Amino acid sequence: MTKTQLIAALAEEMGTDTKSAVVALNAITGLITREVSGGGAVTLPGVGKIYCRERPERQVRNPATGEQFKKEAEKVVKMTIAKALKDAVEG
């Protein structure tokens, strides 16, 4: 589903126009981004939990050359899928 399709479906579910759906989607996206980038987590009921995790500094290998080098510590965004969604997908 593309962003345009998502907005159209959201507008239909909400019973409103696409402008209101765009505002709602942008507000949700902004809230999630702000919370997760600040180190928090967001739980979307029935969908899952989005959170930020620290990855420590580690040794990695370039598969093309075999050269090993140290990769700096970094933050990565993770998502744990809710059991309700897993069950719905499995049937």
Short mmCIF file of N, CA and C in Angstrom, two decimals:
data_model
loop_
_atom_site.label_atom_id
_atom_site.label_comp_id
_atom_site.label_asym_id
_atom_site.label_seq_id
_atom_site.Cartn_x
_atom_site.Cartn_y
_atom_site.Cartn_z
N MET A 1 0.85 -1.17 0.00
CA MET A 1 0.00 0.00 0.00
C MET A 1 0.90 1.24 0.00
N THR A 2 0.65 2.12 -0.94
CA THR A 2 1.45 3.35 -1.02
C THR A 2 0.87 4.38 -0.05
N LYS A 3 1.59 5.49 0.09
CA LYS A 3 1.12 6.55 0.99
C LYS A 3 -0.21 7.12 0.51
N THR A 4 -0.36 7.29 -0.79
CA THR A 4 -1.61 7.81 -1.35
C THR A 4 -2.76 6.86 -1.07
N GLN A 5 -2.53 5.57 -1.25
CA GLN A 5 -3.56 4.57 -0.96
C GLN A 5 -3.90 4.55 0.52
N LEU A 6 -2.87 4.68 1.37
CA LEU A 6 -3.08 4.70 2.81
C LEU A 6 -3.93 5.90 3.21
N ILE A 7 -3.64 7.06 2.66
CA ILE A 7 -4.40 8.27 2.96
C ILE A 7 -5.85 8.11 2.51
N ALA A 8 -6.06 7.56 1.32
CA ALA A 8 -7.42 7.37 0.81
C ALA A 8 -8.20 6.40 1.71
N ALA A 9 -7.56 5.31 2.12
CA ALA A 9 -8.21 4.33 2.99
C ALA A 9 -8.50 4.92 4.37
N LEU A 10 -7.56 5.71 4.88
CA LEU A 10 -7.74 6.36 6.18
C LEU A 10 -8.90 7.37 6.13
N ALA A 11 -8.97 8.12 5.06
CA ALA A 11 -10.06 9.09 4.89
C ALA A 11 -11.41 8.37 4.84
N GLU A 12 -11.45 7.25 4.16
CA GLU A 12 -12.69 6.48 4.07
C GLU A 12 -13.08 5.90 5.43
N GLU A 13 -12.10 5.36 6.17
CA GLU A 13 -12.37 4.81 7.51
C GLU A 13 -12.85 5.89 8.47
N MET A 14 -12.26 7.08 8.36
CA MET A 14 -12.61 8.18 9.26
C MET A 14 -13.90 8.88 8.82
N GLY A 15 -14.32 8.66 7.57
CA GLY A 15 -15.49 9.34 7.05
C GLY A 15 -15.26 10.81 6.84
N THR A 16 -14.06 11.15 6.37
CA THR A 16 -13.68 12.54 6.19
C THR A 16 -12.97 12.71 4.85
N ASP A 17 -12.50 13.92 4.58
CA ASP A 17 -11.80 14.17 3.32
C ASP A 17 -10.32 13.80 3.44
N THR A 18 -9.63 13.79 2.30
CA THR A 18 -8.23 13.38 2.29
C THR A 18 -7.33 14.38 3.01
N LYS A 19 -7.69 15.66 3.02
CA LYS A 19 -6.87 16.65 3.73
C LYS A 19 -6.79 16.33 5.22
N SER A 20 -7.92 15.97 5.81
CA SER A 20 -7.94 15.61 7.23
C SER A 20 -7.14 14.34 7.48
N ALA A 21 -7.23 13.40 6.55
CA ALA A 21 -6.47 12.15 6.68
C ALA A 21 -4.97 12.41 6.60
N VAL A 22 -4.56 13.32 5.71
CA VAL A 22 -3.14 13.68 5.59
C VAL A 22 -2.66 14.30 6.91
N VAL A 23 -3.45 15.20 7.47
CA VAL A 23 -3.09 15.84 8.74
C VAL A 23 -2.96 14.80 9.85
N ALA A 24 -3.90 13.86 9.90
CA ALA A 24 -3.87 12.81 10.93
C ALA A 24 -2.64 11.92 10.76
N LEU A 25 -2.35 11.50 9.54
CA LEU A 25 -1.20 10.64 9.28
C LEU A 25 0.11 11.35 9.61
N ASN A 26 0.22 12.62 9.22
CA ASN A 26 1.43 13.39 9.52
C ASN A 26 1.60 13.60 11.02
N ALA A 27 0.50 13.79 11.74
CA ALA A 27 0.57 13.96 13.19
C ALA A 27 1.06 12.68 13.86
N ILE A 28 0.53 11.55 13.46
CA ILE A 28 0.94 10.26 14.03
C ILE A 28 2.40 9.99 13.72
N THR A 29 2.80 10.23 12.47
CA THR A 29 4.20 10.01 12.07
C THR A 29 5.14 10.91 12.86
N GLY A 30 4.76 12.17 13.04
CA GLY A 30 5.58 13.11 13.80
C GLY A 30 5.72 12.70 15.26
N LEU A 31 4.61 12.26 15.86
CA LEU A 31 4.66 11.81 17.25
C LEU A 31 5.56 10.60 17.43
N ILE A 32 5.43 9.63 16.53
CA ILE A 32 6.26 8.42 16.60
C ILE A 32 7.73 8.79 16.44
N THR A 33 8.03 9.61 15.46
CA THR A 33 9.41 10.02 15.19
C THR A 33 10.02 10.74 16.39
N ARG A 34 9.28 11.67 16.95
CA ARG A 34 9.77 12.45 18.09
C ARG A 34 10.01 11.56 19.31
N GLU A 35 9.09 10.66 19.59
CA GLU A 35 9.21 9.80 20.76
C GLU A 35 10.36 8.80 20.62
N VAL A 36 10.46 8.15 19.47
CA VAL A 36 11.50 7.13 19.27
C VAL A 36 12.88 7.76 19.17
N SER A 37 13.00 8.91 18.51
CA SER A 37 14.31 9.57 18.41
C SER A 37 14.78 10.08 19.76
N GLY A 38 13.85 10.32 20.67
CA GLY A 38 14.20 10.75 22.02
C GLY A 38 14.52 9.60 22.95
N GLY A 39 14.52 8.38 22.43
CA GLY A 39 14.86 7.22 23.24
C GLY A 39 13.68 6.48 23.82
N GLY A 40 12.47 6.93 23.51
CA GLY A 40 11.28 6.28 24.03
C GLY A 40 10.78 5.19 23.11
N ALA A 41 9.58 4.72 23.38
CA ALA A 41 8.96 3.68 22.58
C ALA A 41 7.50 4.04 22.37
N VAL A 42 6.95 3.57 21.25
CA VAL A 42 5.54 3.81 20.94
C VAL A 42 4.89 2.45 20.68
N THR A 43 3.78 2.19 21.37
CA THR A 43 3.03 0.97 21.16
C THR A 43 1.77 1.30 20.37
N LEU A 44 1.63 0.65 19.22
CA LEU A 44 0.43 0.80 18.41
C LEU A 44 -0.42 -0.44 18.68
N PRO A 45 -1.51 -0.31 19.43
CA PRO A 45 -2.31 -1.47 19.82
C PRO A 45 -2.73 -2.31 18.61
N GLY A 46 -2.48 -3.59 18.69
CA GLY A 46 -2.83 -4.50 17.62
C GLY A 46 -1.83 -4.55 16.48
N VAL A 47 -0.85 -3.65 16.49
CA VAL A 47 0.16 -3.61 15.41
C VAL A 47 1.53 -3.98 15.95
N GLY A 48 2.01 -3.27 16.96
CA GLY A 48 3.31 -3.58 17.52
C GLY A 48 3.91 -2.42 18.28
N LYS A 49 5.17 -2.60 18.65
CA LYS A 49 5.90 -1.61 19.44
C LYS A 49 7.12 -1.16 18.65
N ILE A 50 7.29 0.16 18.50
CA ILE A 50 8.42 0.74 17.79
C ILE A 50 9.33 1.37 18.83
N TYR A 51 10.63 1.04 18.77
CA TYR A 51 11.56 1.55 19.77
C TYR A 51 12.95 1.70 19.16
N CYS A 52 13.82 2.40 19.89
CA CYS A 52 15.20 2.62 19.47
C CYS A 52 16.12 1.78 20.34
N ARG A 53 17.12 1.15 19.73
CA ARG A 53 18.04 0.31 20.45
C ARG A 53 19.47 0.72 20.14
N GLU A 54 20.32 0.68 21.15
CA GLU A 54 21.74 0.99 20.96
C GLU A 54 22.47 -0.28 20.52
N ARG A 55 23.27 -0.18 19.47
CA ARG A 55 24.14 -1.29 19.07
C ARG A 55 25.56 -0.91 19.48
N PRO A 56 26.25 -1.79 20.16
CA PRO A 56 27.60 -1.47 20.61
C PRO A 56 28.61 -1.45 19.47
N GLU A 57 29.76 -0.88 19.73
CA GLU A 57 30.86 -0.90 18.78
C GLU A 57 31.27 -2.35 18.55
N ARG A 58 31.59 -2.72 17.29
CA ARG A 58 31.92 -4.12 17.02
C ARG A 58 32.83 -4.25 15.80
N GLN A 59 33.43 -5.41 15.66
CA GLN A 59 34.27 -5.73 14.51
C GLN A 59 33.40 -6.29 13.39
N VAL A 60 33.54 -5.77 12.18
CA VAL A 60 32.81 -6.27 11.03
C VAL A 60 33.79 -6.57 9.91
N ARG A 61 33.32 -7.34 8.91
CA ARG A 61 34.20 -7.73 7.81
C ARG A 61 33.56 -7.33 6.49
N ASN A 62 34.35 -6.72 5.62
CA ASN A 62 33.90 -6.39 4.27
C ASN A 62 33.88 -7.69 3.47
N PRO A 63 32.72 -8.16 3.00
CA PRO A 63 32.67 -9.45 2.31
C PRO A 63 33.40 -9.46 0.97
N ALA A 64 33.54 -8.30 0.35
CA ALA A 64 34.21 -8.24 -0.95
C ALA A 64 35.73 -8.38 -0.81
N THR A 65 36.31 -7.75 0.21
CA THR A 65 37.77 -7.74 0.35
C THR A 65 38.26 -8.60 1.51
N GLY A 66 37.39 -8.93 2.43
CA GLY A 66 37.80 -9.70 3.61
C GLY A 66 38.43 -8.83 4.68
N GLU A 67 38.52 -7.53 4.43
CA GLU A 67 39.13 -6.61 5.40
C GLU A 67 38.23 -6.46 6.62
N GLN A 68 38.82 -6.52 7.81
CA GLN A 68 38.08 -6.32 9.04
C GLN A 68 38.31 -4.90 9.54
N PHE A 69 37.25 -4.31 10.07
CA PHE A 69 37.38 -2.98 10.64
C PHE A 69 36.36 -2.82 11.76
N LYS A 70 36.57 -1.78 12.54
CA LYS A 70 35.71 -1.51 13.68
C LYS A 70 34.56 -0.60 13.26
N LYS A 71 33.33 -1.03 13.55
CA LYS A 71 32.16 -0.22 13.26
C LYS A 71 31.74 0.47 14.55
N GLU A 72 31.52 1.78 14.45
CA GLU A 72 31.17 2.58 15.62
C GLU A 72 29.82 2.17 16.19
N ALA A 73 29.58 2.51 17.43
CA ALA A 73 28.28 2.28 18.07
C ALA A 73 27.23 3.10 17.34
N GLU A 74 26.02 2.58 17.28
CA GLU A 74 24.96 3.28 16.57
C GLU A 74 23.60 2.99 17.20
N LYS A 75 22.63 3.79 16.83
CA LYS A 75 21.25 3.57 17.26
C LYS A 75 20.49 3.01 16.06
N VAL A 76 19.63 2.01 16.32
CA VAL A 76 18.81 1.44 15.27
C VAL A 76 17.36 1.40 15.73
N VAL A 77 16.45 1.58 14.80
CA VAL A 77 15.03 1.53 15.11
C VAL A 77 14.55 0.09 14.90
N LYS A 78 13.83 -0.43 15.88
CA LYS A 78 13.32 -1.79 15.84
C LYS A 78 11.81 -1.77 16.01
N MET A 79 11.17 -2.84 15.57
CA MET A 79 9.73 -2.97 15.77
C MET A 79 9.42 -4.41 16.14
N THR A 80 8.68 -4.57 17.23
CA THR A 80 8.20 -5.87 17.64
C THR A 80 6.74 -5.95 17.21
N ILE A 81 6.40 -6.99 16.48
CA ILE A 81 5.04 -7.14 15.97
C ILE A 81 4.13 -7.72 17.04
N ALA A 82 2.93 -7.18 17.16
CA ALA A 82 1.96 -7.63 18.16
C ALA A 82 1.43 -9.02 17.82
N LYS A 83 1.10 -9.78 18.85
CA LYS A 83 0.58 -11.13 18.68
C LYS A 83 -0.72 -11.11 17.89
N ALA A 84 -1.56 -10.11 18.11
CA ALA A 84 -2.83 -10.02 17.38
C ALA A 84 -2.61 -9.92 15.88
N LEU A 85 -1.61 -9.17 15.45
CA LEU A 85 -1.31 -9.03 14.03
C LEU A 85 -0.73 -10.33 13.48
N LYS A 86 0.16 -10.97 14.22
CA LYS A 86 0.73 -12.25 13.79
C LYS A 86 -0.38 -13.28 13.60
N ASP A 87 -1.30 -13.34 14.56
CA ASP A 87 -2.40 -14.31 14.48
C ASP A 87 -3.32 -14.00 13.29
N ALA A 88 -3.55 -12.72 13.03
CA ALA A 88 -4.42 -12.34 11.90
C ALA A 88 -3.78 -12.73 10.57
N VAL A 89 -2.47 -12.61 10.45
CA VAL A 89 -1.76 -12.94 9.22
C VAL A 89 -1.75 -14.46 9.00
N GLU A 90 -1.55 -15.21 10.09
CA GLU A 90 -1.50 -16.67 9.98
C GLU A 90 -2.85 -17.27 9.66
N GLY A 91 -3.91 -16.54 9.92
CA GLY A 91 -5.23 -17.04 9.55
C GLY A 91 -6.00 -17.41 10.73
#
